[in-house]
Amino acid sequence: MSIKLLFLTLVAFCLLGQESHAQFTSDWQTFYSSDDIRIEAKTVQANISNRDQNLIVFRIENLTDEKVKTSYKQHIYRGDYCHGCTSTSGEYDFEVTLEPKQILNGENSLKENKALCVFNTFVKLVPGMSGISIDKIDFVNITTIKL
């Protein structure tokens, strides 16, 4: 019985794909790591379009001596709602290509590269704005191929 349960658990994991998530702080924390890439995340505050915003930024590092392409889907949880969990529009699907040993840093491209930066909240709310922040972000179906 226990071998059958173990087998079913492994099959379920394989079908769901690789997933990663973390709690975010103002220091870089490993969000996902494999032999080929490392993804780190942290929170930053930035003034964009004259509004102070709290953002979650990612840093993706190619750990290999070869060019790689990494793809993943973001599931962004705010309260009881998951943005991207049921979406088929491609809005939450991302792909980045990295040269050997290259590091892509979301801090260097705030709000320009949605693969590396996610809006969290406004620092100061005005009437009509929601103060709901991100509870969790999952990267699902993470794949990396060498080019």
mmCIF file with all atom_site columns, C-alpha atoms in Angstrom:
data_model
loop_
_atom_site.group_PDB
_atom_site.id
_atom_site.type_symbol
_atom_site.label_atom_id
_atom_site.label_alt_id
_atom_site.label_comp_id
_atom_site.label_asym_id
_atom_site.label_entity_id
_atom_site.label_seq_id
_atom_site.pdbx_PDB_ins_code
_atom_site.Cartn_x
_atom_site.Cartn_y
_atom_site.Cartn_z
_atom_site.occupancy
_atom_site.B_iso_or_equiv
_atom_site.pdbx_formal_charge
_atom_site.auth_seq_id
_atom_site.auth_comp_id
_atom_site.auth_asym_id
_atom_site.auth_atom_id
_atom_site.pdbx_PDB_model_num
ATOM 1   C CA . MET A 1 1   ? 0.000   0.000  0.000   1.00 0.00 ? 1   MET A CA 1
ATOM 2   C CA . SER A 1 2   ? 2.745   2.511  0.928   1.00 0.00 ? 2   SER A CA 1
ATOM 3   C CA . ILE A 1 3   ? 4.640   1.883  -2.336  1.00 0.00 ? 3   ILE A CA 1
ATOM 4   C CA . LYS A 1 4   ? 1.462   2.562  -4.318  1.00 0.00 ? 4   LYS A CA 1
ATOM 5   C CA . LEU A 1 5   ? 0.913   5.804  -2.367  1.00 0.00 ? 5   LEU A CA 1
ATOM 6   C CA . LEU A 1 6   ? 4.517   6.879  -2.951  1.00 0.00 ? 6   LEU A CA 1
ATOM 7   C CA . PHE A 1 7   ? 4.173   6.138  -6.667  1.00 0.00 ? 7   PHE A CA 1
ATOM 8   C CA . LEU A 1 8   ? 0.938   8.160  -6.927  1.00 0.00 ? 8   LEU A CA 1
ATOM 9   C CA . THR A 1 9   ? 2.554   11.077 -5.067  1.00 0.00 ? 9   THR A CA 1
ATOM 10  C CA . LEU A 1 10  ? 5.495   11.074 -7.492  1.00 0.00 ? 10  LEU A CA 1
ATOM 11  C CA . VAL A 1 11  ? 3.170   10.930 -10.491 1.00 0.00 ? 11  VAL A CA 1
ATOM 12  C CA . ALA A 1 12  ? 1.134   13.847 -9.142  1.00 0.00 ? 12  ALA A CA 1
ATOM 13  C CA . PHE A 1 13  ? 4.293   15.914 -8.620  1.00 0.00 ? 13  PHE A CA 1
ATOM 14  C CA . CYS A 1 14  ? 5.449   15.218 -12.176 1.00 0.00 ? 14  CYS A CA 1
ATOM 15  C CA . LEU A 1 15  ? 2.068   16.174 -13.615 1.00 0.00 ? 15  LEU A CA 1
ATOM 16  C CA . LEU A 1 16  ? 1.929   19.425 -11.690 1.00 0.00 ? 16  LEU A CA 1
ATOM 17  C CA . GLY A 1 17  ? 5.428   20.435 -12.760 1.00 0.00 ? 17  GLY A CA 1
ATOM 18  C CA . GLN A 1 18  ? 8.056   22.185 -10.725 1.00 0.00 ? 18  GLN A CA 1
ATOM 19  C CA . GLU A 1 19  ? 6.873   24.976 -8.505  1.00 0.00 ? 19  GLU A CA 1
ATOM 20  C CA . SER A 1 20  ? 8.543   27.559 -6.335  1.00 0.00 ? 20  SER A CA 1
ATOM 21  C CA . HIS A 1 21  ? 7.419   30.237 -3.903  1.00 0.00 ? 21  HIS A CA 1
ATOM 22  C CA . ALA A 1 22  ? 8.804   32.219 -0.979  1.00 0.00 ? 22  ALA A CA 1
ATOM 23  C CA . GLN A 1 23  ? 7.967   34.961 1.497   1.00 0.00 ? 23  GLN A CA 1
ATOM 24  C CA . PHE A 1 24  ? 9.481   38.242 0.346   1.00 0.00 ? 24  PHE A CA 1
ATOM 25  C CA . THR A 1 25  ? 11.760  40.625 2.260   1.00 0.00 ? 25  THR A CA 1
ATOM 26  C CA . SER A 1 26  ? 13.998  43.542 1.282   1.00 0.00 ? 26  SER A CA 1
ATOM 27  C CA . ASP A 1 27  ? 16.977  41.152 1.011   1.00 0.00 ? 27  ASP A CA 1
ATOM 28  C CA . TRP A 1 28  ? 17.582  38.785 -1.904  1.00 0.00 ? 28  TRP A CA 1
ATOM 29  C CA . GLN A 1 29  ? 16.286  35.311 -1.065  1.00 0.00 ? 29  GLN A CA 1
ATOM 30  C CA . THR A 1 30  ? 16.523  32.183 -3.162  1.00 0.00 ? 30  THR A CA 1
ATOM 31  C CA . PHE A 1 31  ? 13.136  31.635 -4.736  1.00 0.00 ? 31  PHE A CA 1
ATOM 32  C CA . TYR A 1 32  ? 14.080  28.678 -6.974  1.00 0.00 ? 32  TYR A CA 1
ATOM 33  C CA . SER A 1 33  ? 17.306  26.856 -7.761  1.00 0.00 ? 33  SER A CA 1
ATOM 34  C CA . SER A 1 34  ? 18.369  24.079 -10.110 1.00 0.00 ? 34  SER A CA 1
ATOM 35  C CA . ASP A 1 35  ? 21.635  22.982 -11.703 1.00 0.00 ? 35  ASP A CA 1
ATOM 36  C CA . ASP A 1 36  ? 21.010  25.450 -14.551 1.00 0.00 ? 36  ASP A CA 1
ATOM 37  C CA . ILE A 1 37  ? 19.448  28.570 -13.012 1.00 0.00 ? 37  ILE A CA 1
ATOM 38  C CA . ARG A 1 38  ? 18.857  30.363 -9.737  1.00 0.00 ? 38  ARG A CA 1
ATOM 39  C CA . ILE A 1 39  ? 15.949  32.747 -9.195  1.00 0.00 ? 39  ILE A CA 1
ATOM 40  C CA . GLU A 1 40  ? 16.078  35.165 -6.268  1.00 0.00 ? 40  GLU A CA 1
ATOM 41  C CA . ALA A 1 41  ? 13.417  37.607 -5.113  1.00 0.00 ? 41  ALA A CA 1
ATOM 42  C CA . LYS A 1 42  ? 13.048  40.639 -2.885  1.00 0.00 ? 42  LYS A CA 1
ATOM 43  C CA . THR A 1 43  ? 10.816  43.640 -2.287  1.00 0.00 ? 43  THR A CA 1
ATOM 44  C CA . VAL A 1 44  ? 11.723  47.162 -3.346  1.00 0.00 ? 44  VAL A CA 1
ATOM 45  C CA . GLN A 1 45  ? 10.048  50.539 -3.162  1.00 0.00 ? 45  GLN A CA 1
ATOM 46  C CA . ALA A 1 46  ? 10.136  52.692 -6.286  1.00 0.00 ? 46  ALA A CA 1
ATOM 47  C CA . ASN A 1 47  ? 8.543   55.875 -7.573  1.00 0.00 ? 47  ASN A CA 1
ATOM 48  C CA . ILE A 1 48  ? 6.932   55.103 -10.914 1.00 0.00 ? 48  ILE A CA 1
ATOM 49  C CA . SER A 1 49  ? 4.669   57.630 -12.639 1.00 0.00 ? 49  SER A CA 1
ATOM 50  C CA . ASN A 1 50  ? 4.842   59.864 -9.541  1.00 0.00 ? 50  ASN A CA 1
ATOM 51  C CA . ARG A 1 51  ? 3.481   57.107 -7.266  1.00 0.00 ? 51  ARG A CA 1
ATOM 52  C CA . ASP A 1 52  ? 5.511   55.345 -4.601  1.00 0.00 ? 52  ASP A CA 1
ATOM 53  C CA . GLN A 1 53  ? 4.986   51.625 -5.129  1.00 0.00 ? 53  GLN A CA 1
ATOM 54  C CA . ASN A 1 54  ? 6.005   48.413 -3.417  1.00 0.00 ? 54  ASN A CA 1
ATOM 55  C CA . LEU A 1 55  ? 7.243   45.893 -5.977  1.00 0.00 ? 55  LEU A CA 1
ATOM 56  C CA . ILE A 1 56  ? 8.548   42.339 -5.923  1.00 0.00 ? 56  ILE A CA 1
ATOM 57  C CA . VAL A 1 57  ? 11.564  41.952 -8.182  1.00 0.00 ? 57  VAL A CA 1
ATOM 58  C CA . PHE A 1 58  ? 13.363  38.848 -9.385  1.00 0.00 ? 58  PHE A CA 1
ATOM 59  C CA . ARG A 1 59  ? 16.974  38.156 -10.279 1.00 0.00 ? 59  ARG A CA 1
ATOM 60  C CA . ILE A 1 60  ? 17.530  35.208 -12.629 1.00 0.00 ? 60  ILE A CA 1
ATOM 61  C CA . GLU A 1 61  ? 21.038  33.787 -13.008 1.00 0.00 ? 61  GLU A CA 1
ATOM 62  C CA . ASN A 1 62  ? 22.273  31.330 -15.610 1.00 0.00 ? 62  ASN A CA 1
ATOM 63  C CA . LEU A 1 63  ? 24.622  29.006 -13.697 1.00 0.00 ? 63  LEU A CA 1
ATOM 64  C CA . THR A 1 64  ? 25.879  27.241 -16.831 1.00 0.00 ? 64  THR A CA 1
ATOM 65  C CA . ASP A 1 65  ? 28.464  27.897 -19.492 1.00 0.00 ? 65  ASP A CA 1
ATOM 66  C CA . GLU A 1 66  ? 25.754  27.616 -22.145 1.00 0.00 ? 66  GLU A CA 1
ATOM 67  C CA . LYS A 1 67  ? 22.946  29.853 -23.366 1.00 0.00 ? 67  LYS A CA 1
ATOM 68  C CA . VAL A 1 68  ? 19.617  28.827 -21.771 1.00 0.00 ? 68  VAL A CA 1
ATOM 69  C CA . LYS A 1 69  ? 15.924  29.612 -22.109 1.00 0.00 ? 69  LYS A CA 1
ATOM 70  C CA . THR A 1 70  ? 13.766  29.427 -18.976 1.00 0.00 ? 70  THR A CA 1
ATOM 71  C CA . SER A 1 71  ? 9.986   29.555 -19.024 1.00 0.00 ? 71  SER A CA 1
ATOM 72  C CA . TYR A 1 72  ? 7.444   29.628 -16.214 1.00 0.00 ? 72  TYR A CA 1
ATOM 73  C CA . LYS A 1 73  ? 3.941   30.740 -15.284 1.00 0.00 ? 73  LYS A CA 1
ATOM 74  C CA . GLN A 1 74  ? 3.237   33.071 -12.376 1.00 0.00 ? 74  GLN A CA 1
ATOM 75  C CA . HIS A 1 75  ? 0.407   32.412 -9.937  1.00 0.00 ? 75  HIS A CA 1
ATOM 76  C CA . ILE A 1 76  ? -0.082  35.581 -7.884  1.00 0.00 ? 76  ILE A CA 1
ATOM 77  C CA . TYR A 1 77  ? -2.234  35.252 -4.763  1.00 0.00 ? 77  TYR A CA 1
ATOM 78  C CA . ARG A 1 78  ? -4.007  38.289 -3.280  1.00 0.00 ? 78  ARG A CA 1
ATOM 79  C CA . GLY A 1 79  ? -6.401  37.316 -0.517  1.00 0.00 ? 79  GLY A CA 1
ATOM 80  C CA . ASP A 1 80  ? -8.522  34.411 -1.709  1.00 0.00 ? 80  ASP A CA 1
ATOM 81  C CA . TYR A 1 81  ? -7.948  35.113 -5.410  1.00 0.00 ? 81  TYR A CA 1
ATOM 82  C CA . CYS A 1 82  ? -5.222  33.709 -7.639  1.00 0.00 ? 82  CYS A CA 1
ATOM 83  C CA . HIS A 1 83  ? -4.216  35.811 -10.639 1.00 0.00 ? 83  HIS A CA 1
ATOM 84  C CA . GLY A 1 84  ? -2.906  33.509 -13.352 1.00 0.00 ? 84  GLY A CA 1
ATOM 85  C CA . CYS A 1 85  ? -4.144  30.205 -11.942 1.00 0.00 ? 85  CYS A CA 1
ATOM 86  C CA . THR A 1 86  ? -6.890  29.785 -14.502 1.00 0.00 ? 86  THR A CA 1
ATOM 87  C CA . SER A 1 87  ? -5.712  32.283 -17.100 1.00 0.00 ? 87  SER A CA 1
ATOM 88  C CA . THR A 1 88  ? -5.090  31.019 -20.619 1.00 0.00 ? 88  THR A CA 1
ATOM 89  C CA . SER A 1 89  ? -4.342  34.464 -22.080 1.00 0.00 ? 89  SER A CA 1
ATOM 90  C CA . GLY A 1 90  ? -0.574  34.112 -21.702 1.00 0.00 ? 90  GLY A CA 1
ATOM 91  C CA . GLU A 1 91  ? -0.429  37.245 -19.529 1.00 0.00 ? 91  GLU A CA 1
ATOM 92  C CA . TYR A 1 92  ? 1.196   35.276 -16.696 1.00 0.00 ? 92  TYR A CA 1
ATOM 93  C CA . ASP A 1 93  ? 3.446   33.106 -18.903 1.00 0.00 ? 93  ASP A CA 1
ATOM 94  C CA . PHE A 1 94  ? 7.049   34.241 -19.179 1.00 0.00 ? 94  PHE A CA 1
ATOM 95  C CA . GLU A 1 95  ? 10.192  33.214 -20.984 1.00 0.00 ? 95  GLU A CA 1
ATOM 96  C CA . VAL A 1 96  ? 13.692  34.616 -20.572 1.00 0.00 ? 96  VAL A CA 1
ATOM 97  C CA . THR A 1 97  ? 16.847  33.801 -22.503 1.00 0.00 ? 97  THR A CA 1
ATOM 98  C CA . LEU A 1 98  ? 20.184  34.133 -20.745 1.00 0.00 ? 98  LEU A CA 1
ATOM 99  C CA . GLU A 1 99  ? 23.702  34.044 -22.101 1.00 0.00 ? 99  GLU A CA 1
ATOM 100 C CA . PRO A 1 100 ? 26.289  31.903 -20.262 1.00 0.00 ? 100 PRO A CA 1
ATOM 101 C CA . LYS A 1 101 ? 26.649  33.104 -16.630 1.00 0.00 ? 101 LYS A CA 1
ATOM 102 C CA . GLN A 1 102 ? 24.339  36.076 -17.316 1.00 0.00 ? 102 GLN A CA 1
ATOM 103 C CA . ILE A 1 103 ? 22.240  37.615 -14.539 1.00 0.00 ? 103 ILE A CA 1
ATOM 104 C CA . LEU A 1 104 ? 18.972  39.425 -15.286 1.00 0.00 ? 104 LEU A CA 1
ATOM 105 C CA . ASN A 1 105 ? 18.104  41.785 -12.442 1.00 0.00 ? 105 ASN A CA 1
ATOM 106 C CA . GLY A 1 106 ? 14.577  43.129 -12.016 1.00 0.00 ? 106 GLY A CA 1
ATOM 107 C CA . GLU A 1 107 ? 15.885  46.069 -10.005 1.00 0.00 ? 107 GLU A CA 1
ATOM 108 C CA . ASN A 1 108 ? 17.492  47.373 -13.198 1.00 0.00 ? 108 ASN A CA 1
ATOM 109 C CA . SER A 1 109 ? 14.263  47.258 -15.210 1.00 0.00 ? 109 SER A CA 1
ATOM 110 C CA . LEU A 1 110 ? 11.509  48.200 -12.781 1.00 0.00 ? 110 LEU A CA 1
ATOM 111 C CA . LYS A 1 111 ? 8.078   47.713 -14.373 1.00 0.00 ? 111 LYS A CA 1
ATOM 112 C CA . GLU A 1 112 ? 9.677   47.379 -17.839 1.00 0.00 ? 112 GLU A CA 1
ATOM 113 C CA . ASN A 1 113 ? 10.060  43.609 -17.771 1.00 0.00 ? 113 ASN A CA 1
ATOM 114 C CA . LYS A 1 114 ? 7.023   41.848 -16.275 1.00 0.00 ? 114 LYS A CA 1
ATOM 115 C CA . ALA A 1 115 ? 9.020   38.606 -16.083 1.00 0.00 ? 115 ALA A CA 1
ATOM 116 C CA . LEU A 1 116 ? 11.258  40.283 -13.490 1.00 0.00 ? 116 LEU A CA 1
ATOM 117 C CA . CYS A 1 117 ? 8.914   42.631 -11.619 1.00 0.00 ? 117 CYS A CA 1
ATOM 118 C CA . VAL A 1 118 ? 5.445   42.333 -10.036 1.00 0.00 ? 118 VAL A CA 1
ATOM 119 C CA . PHE A 1 119 ? 3.416   45.210 -8.596  1.00 0.00 ? 119 PHE A CA 1
ATOM 120 C CA . ASN A 1 120 ? 2.475   44.626 -4.958  1.00 0.00 ? 120 ASN A CA 1
ATOM 121 C CA . THR A 1 121 ? 0.849   47.754 -3.453  1.00 0.00 ? 121 THR A CA 1
ATOM 122 C CA . PHE A 1 122 ? 0.944   51.525 -3.475  1.00 0.00 ? 122 PHE A CA 1
ATOM 123 C CA . VAL A 1 123 ? 2.821   52.984 -0.509  1.00 0.00 ? 123 VAL A CA 1
ATOM 124 C CA . LYS A 1 124 ? 0.176   55.653 0.119   1.00 0.00 ? 124 LYS A CA 1
ATOM 125 C CA . LEU A 1 125 ? -3.411  54.827 -0.748  1.00 0.00 ? 125 LEU A CA 1
ATOM 126 C CA . VAL A 1 126 ? -5.880  57.385 -1.983  1.00 0.00 ? 126 VAL A CA 1
ATOM 127 C CA . PRO A 1 127 ? -9.669  56.910 -1.819  1.00 0.00 ? 127 PRO A CA 1
ATOM 128 C CA . GLY A 1 128 ? -10.794 54.049 -4.043  1.00 0.00 ? 128 GLY A CA 1
ATOM 129 C CA . MET A 1 129 ? -7.492  52.153 -3.977  1.00 0.00 ? 129 MET A CA 1
ATOM 130 C CA . SER A 1 130 ? -7.233  48.678 -2.506  1.00 0.00 ? 130 SER A CA 1
ATOM 131 C CA . GLY A 1 131 ? -4.638  47.922 0.144   1.00 0.00 ? 131 GLY A CA 1
ATOM 132 C CA . ILE A 1 132 ? -4.646  44.195 -0.600  1.00 0.00 ? 132 ILE A CA 1
ATOM 133 C CA . SER A 1 133 ? -1.086  43.009 -1.025  1.00 0.00 ? 133 SER A CA 1
ATOM 134 C CA . ILE A 1 134 ? 0.373   39.854 -2.513  1.00 0.00 ? 134 ILE A CA 1
ATOM 135 C CA . ASP A 1 135 ? 0.248   36.922 -0.111  1.00 0.00 ? 135 ASP A CA 1
ATOM 136 C CA . LYS A 1 136 ? 2.277   34.566 -2.275  1.00 0.00 ? 136 LYS A CA 1
ATOM 137 C CA . ILE A 1 137 ? 3.700   34.110 -5.763  1.00 0.00 ? 137 ILE A CA 1
ATOM 138 C CA . ASP A 1 138 ? 4.271   30.688 -7.268  1.00 0.00 ? 138 ASP A CA 1
ATOM 139 C CA . PHE A 1 139 ? 6.299   30.020 -10.380 1.00 0.00 ? 139 PHE A CA 1
ATOM 140 C CA . VAL A 1 140 ? 4.814   26.864 -11.882 1.00 0.00 ? 140 VAL A CA 1
ATOM 141 C CA . ASN A 1 141 ? 5.915   24.629 -14.739 1.00 0.00 ? 141 ASN A CA 1
ATOM 142 C CA . ILE A 1 142 ? 9.464   25.968 -14.619 1.00 0.00 ? 142 ILE A CA 1
ATOM 143 C CA . THR A 1 143 ? 11.485  24.596 -17.512 1.00 0.00 ? 143 THR A CA 1
ATOM 144 C CA . THR A 1 144 ? 15.002  25.397 -18.650 1.00 0.00 ? 144 THR A CA 1
ATOM 145 C CA . ILE A 1 145 ? 16.505  24.242 -21.916 1.00 0.00 ? 145 ILE A CA 1
ATOM 146 C CA . LYS A 1 146 ? 20.036  24.722 -23.186 1.00 0.00 ? 146 LYS A CA 1
ATOM 147 C CA . LEU A 1 147 ? 20.201  26.430 -26.576 1.00 0.00 ? 147 LEU A CA 1
#
